[in-house]
Amino acid sequence: MSLLNVKNLRTSFYTREGQTLAVDDVSFSLNKGEVLGIVGESGSGKSVACYSLLGLVPSPPGKIEGGSAIFDGKDLLKLNEKALRAYRGNRIAMIFQDPMTSLNPFMRVGDQLIEALRCHNKTLSKKAAKEKALSALEEVGINNARERIDSYPHEFSGGMRQRVMIAMALVTEPELIIADEPTTALDVTVQKQILQLLKDLQASHDLAVIFITHDLGVVADMAKHILVMKNGRVVEEGSPADIFENCSHPYTRKLIAAIPQSAKPDEFKYDSSHEDFVEAKNVVTHFNNTRGLFRQRIVSTVKAVDDISLNIREGEIFGLVGESGSGKSTFGRSLIRLVESQAGDIRIGKHRIRELGNTSLREARRDFQMIFQDPYASLNPRMTVFDTLAEPLLLHKLAKKNEVLERVNHLMDEVGLERKHIRKYPHEFSGGQRQRIAIARALAVEPRFIVADEPVSALDVTIQAQILDLLLKLAKKHQLTMLFISHDLSVVRYLCDRVAVMQHGKIVEIEETEKLFLSPQQPYTQKLLSAIPRIHTN
C-alpha cells in the first residue's frame, strides 16, 4: 500500500490577468522508503504541486480546484488548517531551496530546532528537546554541534545552512520529506556531500522522499521514479532508464539536450595568437575582521586573494572555478576595482587599474563591465528596462537623447528580448529574461572586457543553455574578452577556452579547458571533476 497517493490534483492562481492553471490533473503515488523525482523548468508546477499537499499555497490568489492526496488513509486536501498542522512539519517535512531565507536570522539554530520539536510534542521538556536537536545536528554532519547549536544562520556556510535545514526536517522524525531544489545554489563538492547525506539519511530512516529539481544529473542519481512536468502537467514518467535512455516526449529530450556535456564548439574558439588583454601580477586582496567599539582592533585576516598572477588573451573566454569561499568572485571584482586590492599590478587593455584616480576609473569603466549572479538584486526595481539601458548610454555620453530609444531597441534585439517590453520593470520578467537585461546593460557601453560572475547558476537547464549560447555569440560578434566565474564545471567546459582552478585564495592549476577535463593534474581539480553529477541509469 502506498504512503501517499495523489490523484487528479488541480491548483489555480487567480490574478488580474485571469486564471492560471499551475497544476493540471497531476497524479502520482509514493511508497514508504522510496524516492520520487519531479523535474521541469521554472514555472512547470513542480513546487506548487507539492506545496498544495501541505496547504502552503497562499489563498488568495491560489486555490486547489480538485483532486485528492491520500496520506496514510487521510485526504490532505480535505483537512482544515488545525488538522493539517498535525501532519505538516511532523509527519511530512519540507527542505526548502534557500536556507538563508527559510531560517530565522534572529534565532540561534538550536532554538529553531527546539521550537519545531516542542511545537509538535507539547510534553517534551526543553532539555530533552535540546538533546534531540544536538543529535539531529550531529547526524547531518555539523562538526562541534554542541558549540554550533548556539550559532546564528549567518555564521554557517551555505552547505552547513542546508545541513541545518535537513536537521530541522529530520528532528520530528517524519515519514515523508519534500526536498525542493535543496542543492541549487551549492557548488559541486558541497552538492555531492548534501546529496550523499540525503541518500544515507533516507536509507537509515526508511524515509519516503519527493525530490524537486531542474538538474537532471542530480535526479538521475537520487530517484527510483521520475515525473517530468511542463506547464502544470506530467508529460512523461518512469524509471531513470526510461527517462534517460528511452524518453518519448520532445520536452524530455529538450531538457536532456540542454545539459552542457561537450567542449566549446570550434566556431567559437578564440585566436590564441592574440596578445594578452588582461594581466594580473601578484594580486593580493585581504579582508580584516575587526572588533571593538569603533571596529579598530583587527582580530583576524581573511586572505581572499593570495598572490594571484594570470593573463587573459584578447578575445578569450577564461574560466575561473572553485568552491564557495575560494576567492574567485573577490578576484573578479578586484580586477575591475569593485573591491580594492592591497597589492599587485592589474592591467586591462591600456588601463593600469590600481593606479587610476576616481575620475579616471569612472571613465575607464566603459571598457570593462560586470554581469552579476542575481539580476533581480543587481537591477534597480524602480527603473524600467528602458531607463536601465539608457542610463549608461547617457552617463558615458555614447548617445544623444534623441538617439537613446534606437540604441535601447538595438540592445533588446541583441539579447533576444522584444522591443515592446522596454517599459516593463524587472519583476515583470522571468529569471532568464532578467539575466538578458543584465547582459544588455553590460553591453550598452560597448566594453572590451566583461567579468561574468556565476551568471547562469540560478537558471534551469534550458534557460541556462540559451544564455550560454547568447554569451558565445555576443563574445564572437563584439570580440569580447571575458572572465567567466562559475562552480559549474560542465558550463565552464562548454564556454571557456582556458580554465584556472582556485582554492583558498590561490590558483592551483591553469590549463586549456579540454586538457584540464581529460587530464587534471592537481588532487583538488580531480576532486572537483569527480563531483560533477552525471546521468547514469544503473
XYZ file of C-alpha atoms in Angstrom:
538
model
C 0.000 0.000 0.000
C 1.365 3.422 -0.918
C 2.181 6.009 1.741
C 0.983 8.885 -0.473
C -1.434 8.653 -3.367
C -2.178 11.842 -5.323
C -4.929 11.787 -7.945
C -6.059 14.449 -10.422
C -4.607 17.373 -8.429
C -5.542 20.767 -9.874
C -4.347 24.121 -8.461
C -5.045 27.543 -9.956
C -3.969 31.115 -9.317
C -6.445 33.949 -9.878
C -4.838 37.296 -10.736
C -5.747 40.438 -12.629
C -4.652 38.674 -15.809
C -7.159 35.879 -15.164
C -6.864 32.228 -14.137
C -3.560 30.335 -14.398
C -3.811 26.560 -14.020
C -0.478 25.895 -12.287
C -1.116 22.193 -11.576
C -3.303 20.422 -14.114
C -4.557 16.889 -13.378
C -1.377 15.606 -11.711
C -1.360 12.062 -10.295
C 1.405 10.024 -8.641
C 1.961 7.581 -5.784
C 4.838 7.046 -3.384
C 5.626 4.042 -1.207
C 7.401 4.153 2.132
C 11.185 4.309 1.707
C 11.051 5.356 -1.979
C 12.411 8.465 -3.688
C 10.288 10.215 -6.324
C 11.970 12.845 -8.516
C 9.964 15.681 -10.075
C 11.788 17.663 -12.781
C 10.894 20.527 -15.062
C 11.698 24.130 -15.846
C 10.811 27.049 -13.602
C 7.055 27.566 -13.782
C 6.319 23.931 -14.661
C 4.259 23.497 -11.472
C 6.501 21.009 -9.682
C 6.834 23.016 -6.452
C 3.199 24.187 -6.463
C 2.028 20.560 -6.730
C 3.889 19.646 -3.536
C 3.030 22.850 -1.692
C -0.637 22.135 -2.428
C -0.406 18.910 -0.415
C 0.548 20.801 2.750
C -1.697 23.838 2.407
C 1.277 26.076 1.619
C -0.247 27.661 -1.493
C -1.344 31.198 -0.469
C -5.083 31.759 -0.791
C -5.845 34.104 -2.433
C -4.616 34.068 -5.200
C -4.121 30.284 -5.074
C -6.950 27.762 -4.958
C -6.994 23.958 -5.051
C -9.632 23.193 -7.664
C -9.867 19.431 -7.245
C -8.235 16.085 -6.719
C -7.191 14.067 -3.690
C -3.974 13.421 -1.767
C -4.377 10.349 0.444
C -1.634 10.137 3.084
C -1.895 7.163 5.425
C -5.639 6.949 4.806
C -6.432 10.670 5.166
C -7.091 13.134 2.324
C -4.736 16.049 2.998
C -6.713 18.325 0.683
C -9.854 17.984 2.808
C -8.222 18.714 6.178
C -8.731 22.087 7.863
C -5.735 24.141 8.994
C -5.713 22.745 12.544
C -5.870 19.127 11.383
C -3.269 19.733 8.666
C -0.848 21.148 11.247
C -0.616 17.690 12.836
C 0.866 16.394 9.557
C 2.853 19.420 8.359
C 6.345 19.513 9.839
C 5.587 16.440 11.945
C 4.828 13.500 9.644
C 5.609 15.395 6.405
C 8.589 17.764 6.461
C 9.973 20.264 3.944
C 13.529 21.133 2.951
C 13.360 24.486 1.170
C 15.619 25.779 -1.598
C 17.218 28.716 0.197
C 18.034 28.063 3.864
C 19.072 31.680 4.436
C 15.517 32.882 3.776
C 13.889 29.852 5.441
C 15.824 30.033 8.717
C 15.037 32.860 11.137
C 18.097 35.175 11.133
C 17.265 36.443 14.647
C 17.157 32.998 16.279
C 20.012 30.626 17.089
C 19.766 27.412 15.081
C 19.353 25.365 18.253
C 16.353 27.433 19.342
C 14.764 26.932 15.927
C 15.171 23.148 16.152
C 13.856 23.118 19.718
C 10.860 25.240 18.676
C 9.962 22.758 15.924
C 10.199 19.823 18.323
C 8.141 21.356 21.126
C 5.547 22.684 18.698
C 4.732 19.114 17.670
C 5.332 17.489 21.074
C 3.940 19.636 23.892
C 5.104 17.196 26.602
C 8.770 17.345 25.584
C 10.939 19.328 28.016
C 13.326 21.992 26.742
C 16.303 19.961 27.959
C 15.156 16.809 26.153
C 14.398 18.851 23.040
C 17.904 20.316 23.085
C 19.450 16.837 23.256
C 17.333 15.716 20.288
C 18.356 18.868 18.402
C 22.027 18.138 19.139
C 21.598 14.573 17.934
C 19.999 15.816 14.690
C 22.822 18.300 14.046
C 25.435 15.599 14.639
C 23.590 13.206 12.329
C 23.674 15.686 9.441
C 27.419 16.255 9.894
C 27.651 19.551 11.788
C 31.079 19.473 13.444
C 31.261 20.602 17.083
C 27.469 20.522 17.250
C 27.411 21.297 20.975
C 29.160 24.618 20.295
C 27.489 25.380 16.944
C 23.970 24.880 18.286
C 24.138 28.415 19.720
C 25.253 29.956 16.407
C 23.058 32.083 14.137
C 22.332 31.068 10.498
C 24.668 33.726 9.032
C 27.575 32.136 10.923
C 27.319 28.982 8.794
C 28.419 28.430 5.192
C 25.798 27.697 2.525
C 26.366 23.950 2.740
C 26.227 23.975 6.544
C 22.997 26.007 6.496
C 21.480 23.394 4.208
C 22.541 20.712 6.700
C 20.743 22.667 9.432
C 17.612 22.708 7.230
C 17.868 18.943 6.791
C 18.290 18.535 10.559
C 15.151 20.630 11.088
C 13.237 18.408 8.697
C 14.503 15.217 10.385
C 14.188 16.258 14.014
C 10.454 15.459 14.213
C 11.068 12.002 12.697
C 8.749 12.384 9.662
C 7.704 9.629 7.279
C 7.908 11.815 4.170
C 10.326 14.621 3.259
C 9.710 17.016 0.370
C 13.063 18.448 -0.782
C 12.528 21.495 -3.007
C 15.691 22.255 -5.018
C 17.895 21.638 -1.931
C 21.231 21.868 -3.789
C 20.598 24.525 -6.462
C 22.846 27.245 -5.023
C 25.665 24.930 -3.874
C 28.964 24.235 -5.604
C 29.624 20.734 -6.920
C 31.582 19.312 -3.999
C 29.150 20.602 -1.351
C 26.240 19.460 -3.534
C 27.744 15.976 -3.680
C 28.064 15.925 0.122
C 24.450 17.038 0.632
C 23.101 14.513 -1.883
C 25.058 11.697 -0.249
C 23.808 12.839 3.163
C 20.198 12.786 1.931
C 20.668 9.312 0.447
C 22.217 7.980 3.670
C 19.510 9.512 5.868
C 16.757 8.301 3.560
C 18.094 4.746 3.778
C 18.785 4.758 7.532
C 15.383 6.243 8.434
C 13.444 4.428 5.680
C 12.086 7.784 4.532
C 9.905 8.492 1.550
C 11.303 11.489 -0.346
C 9.901 13.748 -3.066
C 12.934 15.402 -4.681
C 12.112 18.509 -6.750
C 14.837 19.792 -9.083
C 15.665 21.137 -12.531
C 19.019 19.295 -12.520
C 18.608 16.021 -14.387
C 22.053 14.802 -13.348
C 21.022 15.077 -9.699
C 17.634 13.393 -10.103
C 19.156 10.509 -12.074
C 21.318 9.704 -9.081
C 18.642 10.196 -6.409
C 15.291 8.908 -7.627
C 13.792 5.491 -8.315
C 10.889 7.004 -10.252
C 10.796 10.343 -12.120
C 7.985 12.664 -13.208
C 8.684 15.241 -15.923
C 6.396 18.283 -15.675
C 5.635 21.036 -18.166
C 3.002 23.775 -17.875
C 1.425 22.100 -14.858
C 1.054 18.656 -16.417
C 3.027 15.418 -16.184
C 4.275 14.826 -19.736
C 6.378 11.733 -19.009
C 7.202 9.421 -16.118
C 9.235 6.319 -15.489
C 12.465 4.959 -14.073
C 15.786 6.727 -14.742
C 16.403 4.199 -17.534
C 13.004 5.018 -19.091
C 13.612 8.766 -18.907
C 17.248 8.986 -19.974
C 17.519 6.097 -22.436
C 14.034 5.699 -23.900
C 12.262 9.047 -23.420
C 9.397 9.628 -25.820
C 8.277 13.211 -25.190
C 10.000 16.072 -27.080
C 10.118 18.174 -23.896
C 12.093 15.498 -22.028
C 14.515 15.242 -24.938
C 14.839 19.049 -24.870
C 15.738 19.000 -21.156
C 18.365 16.297 -21.653
C 19.830 18.035 -24.714
C 20.180 21.287 -22.741
C 22.660 19.757 -20.276
C 26.152 21.010 -21.221
C 28.150 17.833 -21.842
C 30.589 18.822 -24.550
C 33.545 21.084 -25.246
C 33.261 24.574 -26.686
C 32.169 24.497 -30.351
C 35.100 25.049 -32.749
C 33.404 28.009 -34.412
C 33.602 29.995 -31.168
C 37.199 29.249 -30.188
C 39.496 32.253 -29.919
C 42.683 33.037 -31.818
C 45.491 32.081 -29.425
C 47.967 34.274 -31.327
C 46.352 37.400 -29.872
C 48.221 39.352 -27.245
C 47.274 39.485 -23.575
C 44.441 41.916 -22.895
C 44.249 41.371 -19.126
C 47.307 40.907 -16.938
C 47.213 40.323 -13.195
C 50.503 40.063 -11.310
C 50.785 39.112 -7.639
C 47.306 40.423 -6.762
C 46.500 40.380 -3.051
C 43.072 41.136 -1.559
C 42.605 40.621 2.175
C 39.677 41.358 4.465
C 40.176 42.241 8.120
C 37.756 41.074 10.808
C 37.593 43.812 13.445
C 36.162 44.209 16.912
C 35.841 46.939 19.471
C 33.598 49.955 19.890
C 34.785 51.608 16.669
C 35.931 48.403 14.932
C 39.549 49.450 15.375
C 41.011 46.154 16.627
C 41.901 43.604 13.923
C 41.297 40.096 15.267
C 41.874 38.102 12.077
C 42.600 38.475 8.374
C 40.939 36.528 5.554
C 43.250 36.010 2.578
C 40.557 36.040 -0.119
C 43.036 36.568 -2.988
C 46.545 35.477 -2.089
C 49.255 36.455 -4.600
C 47.478 35.549 -7.856
C 49.022 36.040 -11.291
C 47.346 35.198 -14.607
C 46.778 36.577 -18.084
C 43.737 36.584 -20.396
C 44.306 36.963 -24.133
C 42.229 39.268 -26.313
C 39.012 37.542 -27.399
C 39.447 34.693 -24.906
C 36.759 33.418 -22.532
C 38.735 32.469 -19.447
C 37.074 30.278 -16.813
C 37.681 30.609 -13.075
C 36.344 27.745 -10.959
C 36.444 26.691 -7.335
C 34.249 26.013 -4.340
C 32.328 28.723 -2.494
C 34.786 30.733 -0.426
C 37.741 30.002 -2.722
C 38.071 33.713 -3.570
C 37.075 33.576 -7.240
C 34.376 36.293 -7.052
C 36.653 38.529 -4.972
C 39.386 38.161 -7.603
C 36.973 39.085 -10.401
C 35.821 42.172 -8.506
C 39.424 43.077 -7.650
C 40.313 43.106 -11.356
C 37.824 45.889 -12.090
C 38.169 47.567 -8.682
C 34.745 46.848 -7.304
C 36.867 45.561 -4.417
C 40.127 47.298 -3.537
C 43.204 45.053 -3.628
C 46.125 45.676 -1.292
C 48.973 44.714 -3.628
C 49.840 43.667 -7.159
C 49.584 45.060 -10.662
C 46.439 44.854 -12.835
C 46.276 45.875 -16.486
C 43.113 45.811 -18.609
C 43.896 46.985 -22.112
C 45.668 50.320 -21.715
C 44.476 50.868 -18.126
C 46.665 50.273 -15.076
C 43.715 49.667 -12.770
C 45.313 50.173 -9.350
C 46.914 53.451 -10.455
C 43.686 55.128 -11.610
C 42.166 58.002 -9.633
C 38.406 58.168 -9.053
C 37.651 60.255 -12.146
C 39.927 58.200 -14.386
C 38.450 54.965 -13.019
C 34.917 56.168 -13.757
C 35.890 56.959 -17.349
C 37.772 53.667 -17.746
C 34.737 51.631 -16.648
C 33.377 51.991 -20.157
C 36.000 49.427 -21.212
C 35.121 46.810 -18.577
C 31.776 45.734 -17.174
C 30.336 43.067 -14.892
C 27.421 40.635 -15.143
C 26.313 39.665 -11.655
C 24.946 36.347 -10.421
C 21.483 37.567 -9.401
C 19.963 40.026 -11.891
C 16.974 40.639 -9.619
C 19.333 42.008 -6.963
C 21.576 43.934 -9.388
C 18.795 45.597 -11.425
C 17.066 48.630 -9.909
C 13.459 47.528 -9.237
C 12.214 51.108 -9.685
C 13.701 51.543 -13.141
C 12.144 50.248 -16.347
C 14.230 48.312 -18.839
C 14.471 51.458 -20.949
C 15.812 53.526 -18.038
C 18.227 50.725 -17.043
C 19.755 50.548 -20.534
C 19.590 54.277 -21.266
C 21.408 55.306 -18.062
C 24.916 54.044 -19.028
C 24.499 55.422 -22.575
C 23.785 58.907 -21.243
C 26.325 58.689 -18.408
C 29.178 57.873 -20.793
C 27.791 60.233 -23.475
C 27.518 57.439 -26.033
C 24.184 58.632 -27.377
C 22.215 61.851 -27.612
C 18.739 61.931 -26.080
C 17.052 61.605 -29.455
C 19.207 58.538 -30.249
C 18.698 56.643 -26.980
C 15.480 54.850 -27.945
C 17.061 53.448 -31.102
C 20.141 52.275 -29.148
C 18.000 50.628 -26.442
C 15.897 48.838 -29.059
C 19.092 47.595 -30.696
C 20.324 46.221 -27.351
C 16.982 44.452 -26.829
C 17.397 42.837 -30.264
C 20.946 41.738 -29.439
C 19.954 39.838 -26.293
C 16.764 38.362 -27.747
C 14.121 40.441 -25.952
C 11.058 42.003 -27.535
C 11.176 45.754 -28.043
C 7.640 46.183 -26.759
C 8.788 45.255 -23.235
C 11.152 48.212 -22.707
C 8.668 49.988 -20.405
C 8.355 46.989 -18.063
C 10.033 46.648 -14.662
C 12.416 43.802 -13.645
C 9.807 41.953 -11.560
C 7.652 41.552 -14.679
C 10.260 39.297 -16.326
C 11.340 35.697 -15.770
C 14.788 34.898 -14.350
C 16.241 34.157 -17.783
C 14.824 37.379 -19.233
C 16.223 39.400 -16.319
C 19.656 37.925 -16.985
C 19.343 39.000 -20.637
C 18.597 42.548 -19.417
C 21.723 42.415 -17.222
C 23.783 41.294 -20.233
C 22.302 44.110 -22.338
C 23.238 46.635 -19.651
C 26.823 45.351 -19.622
C 26.970 45.604 -23.439
C 25.439 49.086 -23.570
C 28.766 50.905 -23.181
C 30.500 48.658 -25.751
C 33.077 47.235 -23.302
C 36.089 45.206 -24.341
C 36.269 43.092 -21.164
C 33.460 41.539 -19.101
C 33.580 39.770 -15.738
C 30.642 37.325 -15.618
C 30.149 36.135 -12.033
C 28.032 32.948 -11.886
C 25.567 34.373 -14.461
C 23.684 31.097 -15.042
C 23.886 29.373 -11.639
C 20.268 30.103 -10.675
C 18.731 29.208 -14.052
C 17.183 25.904 -15.089
C 18.905 23.880 -17.801
C 17.036 25.074 -20.887
C 17.289 28.777 -19.972
C 20.931 28.226 -18.991
C 21.634 26.750 -22.429
C 20.045 29.785 -24.103
C 22.131 32.239 -22.047
C 25.359 30.311 -22.707
C 24.719 30.320 -26.459
C 23.880 34.035 -26.267
C 27.180 34.760 -24.476
C 29.150 32.786 -27.074
C 27.534 34.643 -29.977
C 27.903 38.078 -28.381
C 31.537 37.428 -27.421
C 32.345 36.472 -31.009
C 30.353 39.311 -32.558
C 31.833 42.040 -30.344
C 35.312 40.474 -29.923
C 34.829 40.466 -26.164
C 37.398 39.240 -23.681
C 35.690 37.573 -20.706
C 36.423 36.206 -17.260
C 33.696 33.628 -16.570
C 33.395 32.694 -12.880
C 31.457 29.546 -12.034
C 31.240 26.500 -9.783
C 29.530 24.503 -12.575
C 32.334 22.730 -14.411
C 30.084 21.430 -17.193
C 29.177 25.021 -18.059
C 32.830 26.081 -17.984
C 33.780 23.230 -20.297
C 31.208 24.313 -22.877
C 32.000 28.045 -22.726
C 35.656 28.605 -21.867
C 38.953 28.378 -23.751
C 41.188 28.069 -20.702
C 40.433 27.446 -17.025
C 42.094 28.396 -13.740
C 41.209 26.404 -10.615
C 41.161 28.347 -7.349
C 41.418 27.072 -3.775
C 41.830 29.081 -0.566
C 42.675 32.268 -2.452
C 45.358 30.705 -4.674
C 45.491 29.344 -8.230
C 46.282 25.622 -8.062
C 46.069 24.813 -11.780
C 45.734 26.616 -15.141
C 45.241 24.733 -18.380
C 43.394 24.669 -21.687
C 39.853 23.546 -20.927
C 39.806 20.139 -22.617
C 43.260 19.217 -21.322
C 42.157 20.075 -17.793
C 38.990 17.972 -18.055
C 40.716 14.983 -19.656
C 43.870 15.028 -17.556
C 43.658 17.100 -14.352
C 46.999 17.236 -12.557
C 46.128 18.511 -9.096
C 44.177 16.461 -6.490
C 41.815 19.393 -5.848
C 40.941 19.650 -9.546
C 40.370 15.889 -9.662
C 38.057 16.229 -6.649
C 36.014 18.968 -8.351
C 35.658 16.992 -11.586
C 34.664 13.791 -9.775
C 31.843 15.667 -8.017
C 30.028 16.613 -11.261
C 26.567 14.932 -11.286
C 26.396 12.552 -14.227
C 23.410 10.889 -15.814
C 23.560 7.141 -15.382
C 20.826 4.562 -15.213
C 22.341 1.557 -13.478
